Amino acid sequence: MEGSKSKTFLQIISHTDNDDHTFNRIYRYDNKKKKLVPALDLYNGGLSTAEDVVKATGKEIQIRHRLQPEETGWINWKFTYTYKKGIFKLKSSTASVKSSLGRMAAGQDDYGKYFEKNQFIAAKPLTFYTDTSLNKTAFTARKQDKLTLKKIKVSGSRVYLQFQKGKKTGWRRANQSDVYNFKSSDPASTGWFYGVFNRLAG
């Protein structure tokens, strides 16, 4: 990949058998040291979400990220990184985010048409908050409410998603491990949204 000031950078990614990233780092060549040195570590303490560099202009690069929270299924977004003093730094930890879920085979369910519009149908009451401190309620969605996925914020290994209901927006923490009640006769209906459970990749 080509970076700012005509410098050339090398991105190295390794995968496990289930396609998880275990190593994802961008290097630059240091002329004084005569070797590659790290310019950006994208592994993020275990939350490895980065994919490809999709744009490089001036002193910035844009990287596509994707993640599969159990609450929403696959989502994708782009983060911008600014190059300064030999390293790239994240410009903003908040970005617009899109659902990557689609339609299933005919007759299985009808939620794909919502996912294609970045919309989700609440499977139970859900409380959303004014910011990612999660201290003040912004609104509460009722079962069957239609919500639109708007933004993502990544703070270390913590992931927060912003949804909109009508004119109100609110945040919830996502990427948790206790989303579904597997003791239920219908675990798929115990998550945040209908139609997600059957689309999760194992």
GROMACS .gro file of C-alpha atoms in nm:
model
  202
    1MET     CA    1   0.000   0.000   0.000
    2GLU     CA    2   0.112   0.355  -0.071
    3GLY     CA    3   0.101   0.608   0.212
    4SER     CA    4   0.169   0.975   0.264
    5LYS     CA    5   0.479   1.157   0.139
    6SER     CA    6   0.536   0.878  -0.117
    7LYS     CA    7   0.631   0.634   0.158
    8THR     CA    8   0.553   0.269   0.101
    9PHE     CA    9   0.389   0.063   0.374
   10LEU     CA   10   0.340  -0.311   0.416
   11GLN     CA   11   0.036  -0.465   0.583
   12ILE     CA   12   0.079  -0.817   0.727
   13ILE     CA   13  -0.228  -1.019   0.832
   14SER     CA   14  -0.242  -1.373   0.967
   15HIS     CA   15  -0.555  -1.585   1.013
   16THR     CA   16  -0.666  -1.880   1.222
   17ASP     CA   17  -0.851  -2.177   1.073
   18ASN     CA   18  -1.187  -2.004   1.141
   19ASP     CA   19  -1.067  -1.689   0.961
   20ASP     CA   20  -1.011  -1.480   1.274
   21HIS     CA   21  -0.719  -1.241   1.259
   22THR     CA   22  -0.440  -1.319   1.505
   23PHE     CA   23  -0.195  -1.062   1.366
   24ASN     CA   24  -0.270  -0.744   1.173
   25ARG     CA   25  -0.003  -0.477   1.153
   26ILE     CA   26   0.115  -0.208   0.910
   27TYR     CA   27   0.490  -0.149   0.878
   28ARG     CA   28   0.702   0.125   0.722
   29TYR     CA   29   1.062   0.099   0.609
   30ASP     CA   30   1.300   0.297   0.829
   31ASN     CA   31   1.591   0.419   0.615
   32LYS     CA   32   1.813   0.486   0.917
   33LYS     CA   33   1.754   0.148   1.080
   34LYS     CA   34   1.739  -0.029   0.742
   35LYS     CA   35   1.445  -0.241   0.848
   36LEU     CA   36   1.067  -0.253   0.873
   37VAL     CA   37   0.923  -0.089   1.186
   38PRO     CA   38   0.559  -0.093   1.307
   39ALA     CA   39   0.345   0.203   1.199
   40LEU     CA   40   0.004   0.076   1.314
   41ASP     CA   41  -0.109  -0.227   1.514
   42LEU     CA   42  -0.465  -0.319   1.415
   43TYR     CA   43  -0.507  -0.619   1.640
   44ASN     CA   44  -0.643  -0.396   1.920
   45GLY     CA   45  -0.593  -0.624   2.219
   46GLY     CA   46  -0.789  -0.913   2.080
   47LEU     CA   47  -1.059  -0.716   1.900
   48SER     CA   48  -0.920  -0.764   1.551
   49THR     CA   49  -1.169  -0.603   1.315
   50ALA     CA   50  -0.953  -0.447   1.043
   51GLU     CA   51  -0.962  -0.567   0.686
   52ASP     CA   52  -0.818  -0.383   0.386
   53VAL     CA   53  -0.686  -0.035   0.332
   54VAL     CA   54  -0.948   0.114   0.098
   55LYS     CA   55  -0.808   0.464   0.056
   56ALA     CA   56  -0.477   0.649   0.104
   57THR     CA   57  -0.457   1.024   0.047
   58GLY     CA   58  -0.214   1.282   0.182
   59LYS     CA   59  -0.139   1.199   0.544
   60GLU     CA   60  -0.438   0.970   0.599
   61ILE     CA   61  -0.545   0.616   0.524
   62GLN     CA   62  -0.891   0.466   0.548
   63ILE     CA   63  -0.935   0.106   0.661
   64ARG     CA   64  -1.243  -0.111   0.630
   65HIS     CA   65  -1.339  -0.287   0.953
   66ARG     CA   66  -1.592  -0.560   1.015
   67LEU     CA   67  -1.720  -0.745   1.319
   68GLN     CA   68  -1.990  -0.996   1.408
   69PRO     CA   69  -2.152  -0.895   1.737
   70GLU     CA   70  -2.407  -1.154   1.844
   71GLU     CA   71  -2.658  -0.874   1.889
   72THR     CA   72  -2.657  -0.763   1.524
   73GLY     CA   73  -2.462  -1.010   1.316
   74TRP     CA   74  -2.200  -0.889   1.067
   75ILE     CA   75  -2.149  -0.513   1.045
   76ASN     CA   76  -1.889  -0.304   0.863
   77TRP     CA   77  -1.748   0.049   0.887
   78LYS     CA   78  -1.444   0.258   0.791
   79PHE     CA   79  -1.196   0.423   1.026
   80THR     CA   80  -0.954   0.696   0.921
   81TYR     CA   81  -0.594   0.698   1.051
   82THR     CA   82  -0.361   1.000   1.036
   83TYR     CA   83   0.014   0.958   0.975
   84LYS     CA   84   0.246   1.163   1.198
   85LYS     CA   85   0.601   1.108   1.320
   86GLY     CA   86   0.626   0.760   1.172
   87ILE     CA   87   0.300   0.612   1.301
   88PHE     CA   88  -0.069   0.609   1.218
   89LYS     CA   89  -0.319   0.722   1.481
   90LEU     CA   90  -0.696   0.675   1.478
   91LYS     CA   91  -0.862   1.004   1.385
   92SER     CA   92  -1.196   0.925   1.550
   93SER     CA   93  -1.321   0.619   1.737
   94THR     CA   94  -1.675   0.680   1.608
   95ALA     CA   95  -1.795   0.608   1.255
   96SER     CA   96  -2.106   0.538   1.049
   97VAL     CA   97  -2.178   0.165   1.038
   98LYS     CA   98  -2.371  -0.066   0.806
   99SER     CA   99  -2.531  -0.406   0.846
  100SER     CA  100  -2.379  -0.679   0.628
  101LEU     CA  101  -2.671  -0.916   0.676
  102GLY     CA  102  -2.893  -1.003   0.384
  103ARG     CA  103  -3.189  -1.212   0.287
  104MET     CA  104  -3.220  -1.583   0.358
  105ALA     CA  105  -3.374  -1.848   0.136
  106ALA     CA  106  -3.735  -1.791   0.038
  107GLY     CA  107  -3.976  -1.886   0.315
  108GLN     CA  108  -3.722  -1.877   0.600
  109ASP     CA  109  -3.787  -1.524   0.725
  110ASP     CA  110  -3.862  -1.176   0.598
  111TYR     CA  111  -3.608  -0.974   0.797
  112GLY     CA  112  -3.352  -0.946   0.519
  113LYS     CA  113  -3.542  -0.656   0.363
  114TYR     CA  114  -3.488  -0.462   0.687
  115PHE     CA  115  -3.118  -0.547   0.719
  116GLU     CA  116  -3.061  -0.423   0.364
  117LYS     CA  117  -3.190  -0.083   0.483
  118ASN     CA  118  -2.981  -0.095   0.803
  119GLN     CA  119  -3.296  -0.158   1.006
  120PHE     CA  120  -3.360  -0.402   1.289
  121ILE     CA  121  -3.683  -0.521   1.453
  122ALA     CA  122  -3.664  -0.534   1.834
  123ALA     CA  123  -3.731  -0.880   1.980
  124LYS     CA  124  -3.780  -0.740   2.331
  125PRO     CA  125  -3.778  -0.404   2.515
  126LEU     CA  126  -3.437  -0.239   2.481
  127THR     CA  127  -3.309   0.068   2.663
  128PHE     CA  128  -3.074   0.304   2.480
  129TYR     CA  129  -2.861   0.578   2.633
  130THR     CA  130  -2.761   0.932   2.539
  131ASP     CA  131  -2.388   0.846   2.521
  132THR     CA  132  -2.151   0.554   2.575
  133SER     CA  133  -2.122   0.615   2.949
  134LEU     CA  134  -2.469   0.451   2.955
  135ASN     CA  135  -2.582   0.667   3.246
  136LYS     CA  136  -2.881   0.855   3.103
  137THR     CA  137  -3.168   0.697   2.910
  138ALA     CA  138  -3.232   0.834   2.562
  139PHE     CA  139  -3.531   0.612   2.478
  140THR     CA  140  -3.669   0.263   2.526
  141ALA     CA  141  -3.765   0.053   2.227
  142ARG     CA  142  -4.063  -0.177   2.258
  143LYS     CA  143  -4.092  -0.524   2.111
  144GLN     CA  144  -4.154  -0.504   1.734
  145ASP     CA  145  -4.019  -0.146   1.711
  146LYS     CA  146  -3.815  -0.076   1.398
  147LEU     CA  147  -3.473   0.074   1.470
  148THR     CA  148  -3.205   0.203   1.233
  149LEU     CA  149  -2.837   0.130   1.297
  150LYS     CA  150  -2.642   0.458   1.272
  151LYS     CA  151  -2.296   0.460   1.434
  152ILE     CA  152  -2.031   0.251   1.603
  153LYS     CA  153  -1.779   0.351   1.869
  154VAL     CA  154  -1.482   0.130   1.959
  155SER     CA  155  -1.306   0.196   2.289
  156GLY     CA  156  -1.031  -0.061   2.348
  157SER     CA  157  -1.212  -0.394   2.339
  158ARG     CA  158  -1.552  -0.231   2.406
  159VAL     CA  159  -1.797  -0.183   2.122
  160TYR     CA  160  -2.096   0.051   2.133
  161LEU     CA  161  -2.370   0.083   1.873
  162GLN     CA  162  -2.604   0.376   1.814
  163PHE     CA  163  -2.959   0.321   1.692
  164GLN     CA  164  -3.231   0.561   1.589
  165LYS     CA  165  -3.602   0.539   1.664
  166GLY     CA  166  -3.799   0.818   1.504
  167LYS     CA  167  -3.603   1.136   1.581
  168LYS     CA  168  -3.429   0.992   1.887
  169THR     CA  169  -3.088   0.823   1.891
  170GLY     CA  170  -2.927   0.616   2.166
  171TRP     CA  171  -2.634   0.387   2.243
  172ARG     CA  172  -2.596   0.034   2.383
  173ARG     CA  173  -2.286  -0.174   2.446
  174ALA     CA  174  -2.261  -0.466   2.204
  175ASN     CA  175  -2.035  -0.763   2.132
  176GLN     CA  176  -2.131  -0.932   2.458
  177SER     CA  177  -2.138  -1.305   2.527
  178ASP     CA  178  -2.473  -1.340   2.709
  179VAL     CA  179  -2.706  -1.225   2.432
  180TYR     CA  180  -2.922  -1.536   2.389
  181ASN     CA  181  -3.100  -1.759   2.639
  182PHE     CA  182  -3.014  -2.108   2.520
  183LYS     CA  183  -3.245  -2.263   2.782
  184SER     CA  184  -3.538  -2.111   2.596
  185SER     CA  185  -3.737  -2.320   2.350
  186ASP     CA  186  -3.668  -2.043   2.096
  187PRO     CA  187  -3.324  -1.886   2.163
  188ALA     CA  188  -3.348  -1.683   1.840
  189SER     CA  189  -3.625  -1.470   1.991
  190THR     CA  190  -3.431  -1.390   2.310
  191GLY     CA  191  -3.169  -1.164   2.152
  192TRP     CA  192  -3.190  -0.795   2.070
  193PHE     CA  193  -3.341  -0.832   1.725
  194TYR     CA  194  -3.538  -1.080   1.519
  195GLY     CA  195  -3.364  -1.254   1.230
  196VAL     CA  196  -3.008  -1.218   1.358
  197PHE     CA  197  -2.952  -1.549   1.538
  198ASN     CA  198  -3.001  -1.767   1.229
  199ARG     CA  199  -2.757  -1.552   1.031
  200LEU     CA  200  -2.467  -1.574   1.276
  201ALA     CA  201  -2.162  -1.752   1.139
  202GLY     CA  202  -2.026  -2.024   1.361
   0.00000   0.00000   0.00000
